[in-house]
PDB file of C-alpha atoms in Angstrom:
ATOM      1  CA  UNK A  28      27.878   4.109   0.543  1.00  0.00           C
ATOM      2  CA  UNK A  29      27.101   1.845  -2.388  1.00  0.00           C
ATOM      3  CA  UNK A  30      24.286  -0.427  -1.363  1.00  0.00           C
ATOM      4  CA  UNK A  31      23.483  -1.330  -4.861  1.00  0.00           C
ATOM      5  CA  UNK A  32      24.105  -4.771  -4.266  1.00  0.00           C
ATOM      6  CA  UNK A  33      22.167  -5.514  -1.032  1.00  0.00           C
ATOM      7  CA  UNK A  34      18.647  -4.051  -2.700  1.00  0.00           C
ATOM      8  CA  UNK A  35      19.491  -6.001  -6.216  1.00  0.00           C
ATOM      9  CA  UNK A  36      19.576  -8.664  -3.745  1.00  0.00           C
ATOM     10  CA  UNK A  37      16.478  -7.417  -1.838  1.00  0.00           C
ATOM     11  CA  UNK A  38      15.026  -7.150  -5.182  1.00  0.00           C
ATOM     12  CA  UNK A  39      15.601 -11.279  -5.886  1.00  0.00           C
ATOM     13  CA  UNK A  40      13.897 -12.306  -2.614  1.00  0.00           C
ATOM     14  CA  UNK A  41      10.754 -10.299  -3.052  1.00  0.00           C
ATOM     15  CA  UNK A  42      10.306 -11.468  -6.054  1.00  0.00           C
ATOM     16  CA  UNK A  43      10.493 -15.613  -5.230  1.00  0.00           C
ATOM     17  CA  UNK A  44       8.148 -14.963  -2.310  1.00  0.00           C
ATOM     18  CA  UNK A  45       5.737 -12.959  -4.034  1.00  0.00           C
ATOM     19  CA  UNK A  46       6.186 -15.063  -7.741  1.00  0.00           C
ATOM     20  CA  UNK A  47       1.736 -15.750  -7.467  1.00  0.00           C
ATOM     21  CA  UNK A  48       0.826 -13.425  -5.183  1.00  0.00           C
ATOM     22  CA  UNK A  49      -2.510 -12.226  -5.628  1.00  0.00           C
ATOM     23  CA  UNK A  50      -2.388  -9.620  -8.332  1.00  0.00           C
ATOM     24  CA  UNK A  51      -2.059  -6.552  -6.513  1.00  0.00           C
ATOM     25  CA  UNK A  52       0.237  -7.284  -4.031  1.00  0.00           C
ATOM     26  CA  UNK A  53       2.697  -8.665  -6.311  1.00  0.00           C
ATOM     27  CA  UNK A  54       6.368  -7.790  -6.989  1.00  0.00           C
ATOM     28  CA  UNK A  55       5.165  -5.289  -9.880  1.00  0.00           C
ATOM     29  CA  UNK A  56       3.019  -3.896  -6.680  1.00  0.00           C
ATOM     30  CA  UNK A  57       6.087  -3.921  -5.054  1.00  0.00           C
ATOM     31  CA  UNK A  58       8.710  -2.399  -7.554  1.00  0.00           C
ATOM     32  CA  UNK A  59       5.534   0.713  -8.325  1.00  0.00           C
ATOM     33  CA  UNK A  60       6.207   1.522  -4.965  1.00  0.00           C
ATOM     34  CA  UNK A  61       9.658   0.738  -4.739  1.00  0.00           C
ATOM     35  CA  UNK A  62       9.826   3.640  -7.401  1.00  0.00           C
ATOM     36  CA  UNK A  63       7.648   6.247  -5.700  1.00  0.00           C
ATOM     37  CA  UNK A  64       9.680   5.842  -2.498  1.00  0.00           C
ATOM     38  CA  UNK A  65      12.758   6.957  -5.065  1.00  0.00           C
ATOM     39  CA  UNK A  66      10.830  10.051  -6.518  1.00  0.00           C
ATOM     40  CA  UNK A  67       9.748  11.192  -2.868  1.00  0.00           C
ATOM     41  CA  UNK A  68      13.088  10.884  -1.369  1.00  0.00           C
ATOM     42  CA  UNK A  69      14.277  12.451  -3.873  1.00  0.00           C
ATOM     43  CA  UNK A  70      12.821  15.823  -2.726  1.00  0.00           C
ATOM     44  CA  UNK A  71      13.827  14.354   0.906  1.00  0.00           C
ATOM     45  CA  UNK A  72      17.513  15.498   1.204  1.00  0.00           C
ATOM     46  CA  UNK A  73      17.074  14.733   4.631  1.00  0.00           C
ATOM     47  CA  UNK A  74      16.133  10.899   4.718  1.00  0.00           C
ATOM     48  CA  UNK A  75      18.408   7.457   4.211  1.00  0.00           C
ATOM     49  CA  UNK A  76      17.592   6.328   1.550  1.00  0.00           C
ATOM     50  CA  UNK A  77      19.114   3.016   2.377  1.00  0.00           C
ATOM     51  CA  UNK A  78      16.301   2.547   4.236  1.00  0.00           C
ATOM     52  CA  UNK A  79      13.559   3.970   2.457  1.00  0.00           C
ATOM     53  CA  UNK A  80      14.583   1.689  -0.363  1.00  0.00           C
ATOM     54  CA  UNK A  81      14.699  -1.676   1.477  1.00  0.00           C
ATOM     55  CA  UNK A  82      10.954  -0.343   3.544  1.00  0.00           C
ATOM     56  CA  UNK A  83       9.350  -0.220   0.219  1.00  0.00           C
ATOM     57  CA  UNK A  84      11.058  -3.349  -1.456  1.00  0.00           C
ATOM     58  CA  UNK A  85       9.861  -5.629   1.723  1.00  0.00           C
ATOM     59  CA  UNK A  86       6.802  -3.266   2.586  1.00  0.00           C
ATOM     60  CA  UNK A  87       4.161  -6.042   1.646  1.00  0.00           C
ATOM     61  CA  UNK A  88       6.591  -8.888   1.511  1.00  0.00           C
ATOM     62  CA  UNK A  89       4.587 -11.524   4.069  1.00  0.00           C
ATOM     63  CA  UNK A  90       1.531  -9.278   4.013  1.00  0.00           C
ATOM     64  CA  UNK A  91      -0.795 -10.271   7.086  1.00  0.00           C
ATOM     65  CA  UNK A  92      -4.233 -10.614   4.907  1.00  0.00           C
ATOM     66  CA  UNK A  93      -2.533 -13.674   2.977  1.00  0.00           C
ATOM     67  CA  UNK A  94      -0.873 -15.103   6.588  1.00  0.00           C
ATOM     68  CA  UNK A  95      -4.136 -15.866   8.358  1.00  0.00           C
ATOM     69  CA  UNK A  96      -3.995 -12.132   9.795  1.00  0.00           C
ATOM     70  CA  UNK A  97      -0.260 -12.434  11.722  1.00  0.00           C
ATOM     71  CA  UNK A  98       1.254  -8.690  11.037  1.00  0.00           C
ATOM     72  CA  UNK A  99       4.354 -10.350  12.733  1.00  0.00           C
ATOM     73  CA  UNK A 100       4.858 -12.880   9.909  1.00  0.00           C
ATOM     74  CA  UNK A 101       6.535  -9.500   7.423  1.00  0.00           C
ATOM     75  CA  UNK A 102       8.363  -8.175   9.944  1.00  0.00           C
ATOM     76  CA  UNK A 103      10.283 -11.497  11.258  1.00  0.00           C
ATOM     77  CA  UNK A 104      10.023 -12.909   7.455  1.00  0.00           C
ATOM     78  CA  UNK A 105      12.332  -9.415   6.886  1.00  0.00           C
ATOM     79  CA  UNK A 106      14.613  -9.362   9.793  1.00  0.00           C
ATOM     80  CA  UNK A 107      15.553 -13.094   8.847  1.00  0.00           C
ATOM     81  CA  UNK A 108      16.029 -11.841   5.946  1.00  0.00           C
ATOM     82  CA  UNK A 109      18.525  -8.327   6.669  1.00  0.00           C
ATOM     83  CA  UNK A 110      20.559 -10.539   8.904  1.00  0.00           C
ATOM     84  CA  UNK A 111      21.867 -12.673   6.360  1.00  0.00           C
ATOM     85  CA  UNK A 112      22.983 -10.147   4.794  1.00  0.00           C
ATOM     86  CA  UNK A 113      24.950  -8.437   7.181  1.00  0.00           C
ATOM     87  CA  UNK A 114      22.399  -5.469   7.222  1.00  0.00           C
ATOM     88  CA  UNK A 115      22.917  -3.213  10.613  1.00  0.00           C
ATOM     89  CA  UNK A 116      20.717  -3.601  12.950  1.00  0.00           C
ATOM     90  CA  UNK A 117      20.170   0.173  13.017  1.00  0.00           C
ATOM     91  CA  UNK A 118      19.263  -0.062   9.453  1.00  0.00           C
ATOM     92  CA  UNK A 119      16.802  -3.514  10.257  1.00  0.00           C
ATOM     93  CA  UNK A 120      15.299  -2.244  13.648  1.00  0.00           C
ATOM     94  CA  UNK A 121      14.136   1.023  10.870  1.00  0.00           C
ATOM     95  CA  UNK A 122      12.327  -1.136   7.988  1.00  0.00           C
ATOM     96  CA  UNK A 123      10.967  -3.831  10.421  1.00  0.00           C
ATOM     97  CA  UNK A 124       9.274  -0.267  12.559  1.00  0.00           C
ATOM     98  CA  UNK A 125       8.172   0.393   8.405  1.00  0.00           C
ATOM     99  CA  UNK A 126       6.710  -3.217   8.231  1.00  0.00           C
ATOM    100  CA  UNK A 127       4.723  -2.364  11.079  1.00  0.00           C
ATOM    101  CA  UNK A 128       3.371   0.528  10.412  1.00  0.00           C
ATOM    102  CA  UNK A 129       2.823   1.624   7.085  1.00  0.00           C
ATOM    103  CA  UNK A 130      -0.607  -0.018   6.006  1.00  0.00           C
ATOM    104  CA  UNK A 131      -3.639   1.823   6.332  1.00  0.00           C
ATOM    105  CA  UNK A 132      -5.302  -0.789   8.411  1.00  0.00           C
ATOM    106  CA  UNK A 133      -9.146   0.764   7.990  1.00  0.00           C
ATOM    107  CA  UNK A 134      -7.030   4.009   9.739  1.00  0.00           C
ATOM    108  CA  UNK A 135      -6.470   2.225  12.925  1.00  0.00           C
ATOM    109  CA  UNK A 136      -2.670   2.086  12.064  1.00  0.00           C
ATOM    110  CA  UNK A 137      -0.927   2.661  15.389  1.00  0.00           C
ATOM    111  CA  UNK A 138       1.187   6.344  15.981  1.00  0.00           C
ATOM    112  CA  UNK A 139       4.338   4.739  18.241  1.00  0.00           C
ATOM    113  CA  UNK A 140       6.403   4.950  16.074  1.00  0.00           C
ATOM    114  CA  UNK A 141       7.413   7.771  13.061  1.00  0.00           C
ATOM    115  CA  UNK A 142      10.082   8.813  10.746  1.00  0.00           C
ATOM    116  CA  UNK A 143      10.857  10.453   7.463  1.00  0.00           C
ATOM    117  CA  UNK A 144      11.537   7.316   5.907  1.00  0.00           C
ATOM    118  CA  UNK A 145       8.326   6.061   7.362  1.00  0.00           C
ATOM    119  CA  UNK A 146       5.986   8.721   6.131  1.00  0.00           C
ATOM    120  CA  UNK A 147       7.642   8.297   2.012  1.00  0.00           C
ATOM    121  CA  UNK A 148       6.991   5.093   1.863  1.00  0.00           C
ATOM    122  CA  UNK A 149       3.648   4.882   3.555  1.00  0.00           C
ATOM    123  CA  UNK A 150       3.178   8.423   0.590  1.00  0.00           C
ATOM    124  CA  UNK A 151       4.449   5.613  -2.247  1.00  0.00           C
ATOM    125  CA  UNK A 152       2.162   2.762  -0.430  1.00  0.00           C
ATOM    126  CA  UNK A 153      -0.869   4.573  -0.622  1.00  0.00           C
ATOM    127  CA  UNK A 154      -0.031   6.485  -4.991  1.00  0.00           C
ATOM    128  CA  UNK A 155      -0.678   3.042  -5.396  1.00  0.00           C
ATOM    129  CA  UNK A 156      -3.269   2.376  -3.901  1.00  0.00           C
ATOM    130  CA  UNK A 157      -4.905   5.959  -5.462  1.00  0.00           C
ATOM    131  CA  UNK A 158      -5.748   6.268  -9.248  1.00  0.00           C
ATOM    132  CA  UNK A 159      -6.036   3.871 -12.755  1.00  0.00           C
ATOM    133  CA  UNK A 160      -3.455   1.399 -10.428  1.00  0.00           C
ATOM    134  CA  UNK A 161      -5.382   1.531  -7.329  1.00  0.00           C
ATOM    135  CA  UNK A 162      -8.939   0.996  -9.272  1.00  0.00           C
ATOM    136  CA  UNK A 163      -7.723  -1.766 -11.107  1.00  0.00           C
ATOM    137  CA  UNK A 164      -6.413  -3.095  -7.853  1.00  0.00           C
ATOM    138  CA  UNK A 165      -8.922  -2.510  -5.852  1.00  0.00           C
ATOM    139  CA  UNK A 166     -11.741  -4.545  -8.271  1.00  0.00           C
ATOM    140  CA  UNK A 167      -9.215  -7.284  -8.686  1.00  0.00           C
ATOM    141  CA  UNK A 168      -8.887  -7.961  -4.609  1.00  0.00           C
ATOM    142  CA  UNK A 169     -12.362  -7.462  -4.519  1.00  0.00           C
ATOM    143  CA  UNK A 170     -12.661 -10.360  -7.145  1.00  0.00           C
ATOM    144  CA  UNK A 171     -10.080 -12.444  -4.998  1.00  0.00           C
ATOM    145  CA  UNK A 172     -12.495 -12.503  -2.068  1.00  0.00           C
ATOM    146  CA  UNK A 173     -15.397 -13.229  -4.469  1.00  0.00           C
ATOM    147  CA  UNK A 174     -16.993  -9.550  -3.098  1.00  0.00           C
ATOM    148  CA  UNK A 175     -20.419  -7.709  -5.118  1.00  0.00           C
ATOM    149  CA  UNK A 176     -19.200  -4.165  -7.110  1.00  0.00           C
ATOM    150  CA  UNK A 177     -21.687  -2.573  -5.881  1.00  0.00           C
ATOM    151  CA  UNK A 178     -24.739  -3.340  -3.715  1.00  0.00           C
ATOM    152  CA  UNK A 179     -27.187  -0.289  -3.166  1.00  0.00           C
ATOM    153  CA  UNK A 180     -28.646  -1.494   0.273  1.00  0.00           C
ATOM    154  CA  UNK A 181     -24.731  -1.722   1.039  1.00  0.00           C
ATOM    155  CA  UNK A 182     -23.888   1.608   1.901  1.00  0.00           C
ATOM    156  CA  UNK A 183     -20.002   2.147   3.511  1.00  0.00           C
ATOM    157  CA  UNK A 184     -19.651   1.929   6.836  1.00  0.00           C
ATOM    158  CA  UNK A 185     -17.067   4.447   7.975  1.00  0.00           C
ATOM    159  CA  UNK A 186     -16.816   3.590  10.741  1.00  0.00           C
ATOM    160  CA  UNK A 187     -15.972  -0.247  10.477  1.00  0.00           C
ATOM    161  CA  UNK A 188     -13.236  -2.342  13.728  1.00  0.00           C
ATOM    162  CA  UNK A 189      -9.247  -2.578  12.292  1.00  0.00           C
ATOM    163  CA  UNK A 190     -10.982  -6.117  12.432  1.00  0.00           C
ATOM    164  CA  UNK A 191     -14.364  -5.435  10.229  1.00  0.00           C
ATOM    165  CA  UNK A 192     -11.331  -3.967   8.120  1.00  0.00           C
ATOM    166  CA  UNK A 193      -9.241  -6.324   7.971  1.00  0.00           C
ATOM    167  CA  UNK A 194     -12.266  -8.682   6.544  1.00  0.00           C
ATOM    168  CA  UNK A 195     -12.555  -7.168   3.236  1.00  0.00           C
ATOM    169  CA  UNK A 196     -16.270  -8.678   2.603  1.00  0.00           C
ATOM    170  CA  UNK A 197     -17.881  -5.565   1.425  1.00  0.00           C
ATOM    171  CA  UNK A 198     -18.842  -4.041  -2.269  1.00  0.00           C
ATOM    172  CA  UNK A 199     -16.399  -3.497  -3.622  1.00  0.00           C
ATOM    173  CA  UNK A 200     -17.121   0.579  -4.309  1.00  0.00           C
ATOM    174  CA  UNK A 201     -17.468   0.934  -0.941  1.00  0.00           C
ATOM    175  CA  UNK A 202     -13.702   0.627  -0.722  1.00  0.00           C
ATOM    176  CA  UNK A 203     -13.667   3.780  -2.664  1.00  0.00           C
ATOM    177  CA  UNK A 204     -15.472   5.342   0.406  1.00  0.00           C
ATOM    178  CA  UNK A 205     -13.685   3.648   3.108  1.00  0.00           C
ATOM    179  CA  UNK A 206     -10.396   4.121   2.123  1.00  0.00           C
ATOM    180  CA  UNK A 207      -9.437   5.458  -1.385  1.00  0.00           C
ATOM    181  CA  UNK A 208     -10.965   8.766  -1.089  1.00  0.00           C
ATOM    182  CA  UNK A 209      -9.713   9.522   2.556  1.00  0.00           C
ATOM    183  CA  UNK A 210      -5.781   9.135   1.116  1.00  0.00           C
ATOM    184  CA  UNK A 211      -5.382  12.539  -0.529  1.00  0.00           C
ATOM    185  CA  UNK A 212      -5.876  14.107   2.737  1.00  0.00           C
ATOM    186  CA  UNK A 213      -3.804  11.499   4.760  1.00  0.00           C
ATOM    187  CA  UNK A 214      -0.364  12.182   2.357  1.00  0.00           C
ATOM    188  CA  UNK A 215       3.027  13.241   4.875  1.00  0.00           C
ATOM    189  CA  UNK A 216       5.202  14.550   2.202  1.00  0.00           C
ATOM    190  CA  UNK A 217       5.075  17.901  -0.388  1.00  0.00           C
ATOM    191  CA  UNK A 218       5.481  15.716  -3.184  1.00  0.00           C
ATOM    192  CA  UNK A 219       3.160  12.555  -1.801  1.00  0.00           C
ATOM    193  CA  UNK A 220       0.695  15.029  -1.587  1.00  0.00           C
ATOM    194  CA  UNK A 221       0.809  17.061  -5.080  1.00  0.00           C
ATOM    195  CA  UNK A 222       0.187  13.751  -6.476  1.00  0.00           C
ATOM    196  CA  UNK A 223      -1.617  11.715  -4.670  1.00  0.00           C
ATOM    197  CA  UNK A 224      -4.250  15.120  -6.826  1.00  0.00           C
ATOM    198  CA  UNK A 225      -4.450  14.068  -9.652  1.00  0.00           C
ATOM    199  CA  UNK A 226      -4.735  10.354  -8.865  1.00  0.00           C
ATOM    200  CA  UNK A 227      -7.984  11.358  -6.443  1.00  0.00           C
ATOM    201  CA  UNK A 228      -8.993  13.230  -9.009  1.00  0.00           C
ATOM    202  CA  UNK A 229      -9.439  10.486 -11.567  1.00  0.00           C
ATOM    203  CA  UNK A 230     -11.363   8.377  -8.738  1.00  0.00           C
ATOM    204  CA  UNK A 231     -13.407  10.376  -8.580  1.00  0.00           C
ATOM    205  CA  UNK A 232     -14.345  11.082 -12.268  1.00  0.00           C
ATOM    206  CA  UNK A 233     -14.006   7.318 -12.238  1.00  0.00           C
ATOM    207  CA  UNK A 234     -16.489   7.103  -9.599  1.00  0.00           C
ATOM    208  CA  UNK A 235     -19.124   9.878 -11.414  1.00  0.00           C
ATOM    209  CA  UNK A 236     -19.293   7.609 -14.143  1.00  0.00           C
ATOM    210  CA  UNK A 237     -19.336   4.715 -12.655  1.00  0.00           C
ATOM    211  CA  UNK A 238     -22.599   5.815 -10.791  1.00  0.00           C
ATOM    212  CA  UNK A 239     -24.054   7.059 -14.363  1.00  0.00           C
ATOM    213  CA  UNK A 240     -23.347   3.067 -16.272  1.00  0.00           C
ATOM    214  CA  UNK A 241     -24.947   1.648 -12.981  1.00  0.00           C
ATOM    215  CA  UNK A 242     -28.037   3.435 -13.137  1.00  0.00           C
ATOM    216  CA  UNK A 243     -28.589   3.452 -17.299  1.00  0.00           C
ATOM    217  CA  UNK A 244     -28.297   7.614 -17.415  1.00  0.00           C
ATOM    218  CA  UNK A 245     -27.043   9.210 -20.944  1.00  0.00           C
TER     219      UNK A 245
END
């Protein structure tokens, strides 16, 4: 099946919808996740690659963080768009389930749905929250929220609720411990796990350097 026209129209739609999005959740984030998903899917012979690509391209089409916490904004927008393209209902339903379940949400993602396609998109999205890009996105979002870089008197909250996580007003460096450093052990696929390790190592090296500079060490 040649689904290139569907992908091309989806790319155009996403670019238009996210043209003024926050820098860590813009089209370029989507493009990186899409590329990561393609890379992982190439190693998974039993996955539906159309579902994977649509799930990756539409996973943040209306992120609840930027829509007053409305977690149905993305599924509704994606459904309307895909129906307009005449995409089969079973594919739309699968893509919507991916959108609903892909996010980390402070470790409170519900486990009511699972598929290899979701696992691939989830790994692809998590990879973009790690390494050099993950560090850049974290501080970009912290600046967007006007959060302090680091405050030694405010420790990371490792038991926060989903609602506390969504507020995201802790010092930016805390996010490494509340999410980024946890992702390596949450990867689903063998390819995702392999790619995550080097990005995890990079973040650990960054933190070591950060603390050394913060404390005025040579």
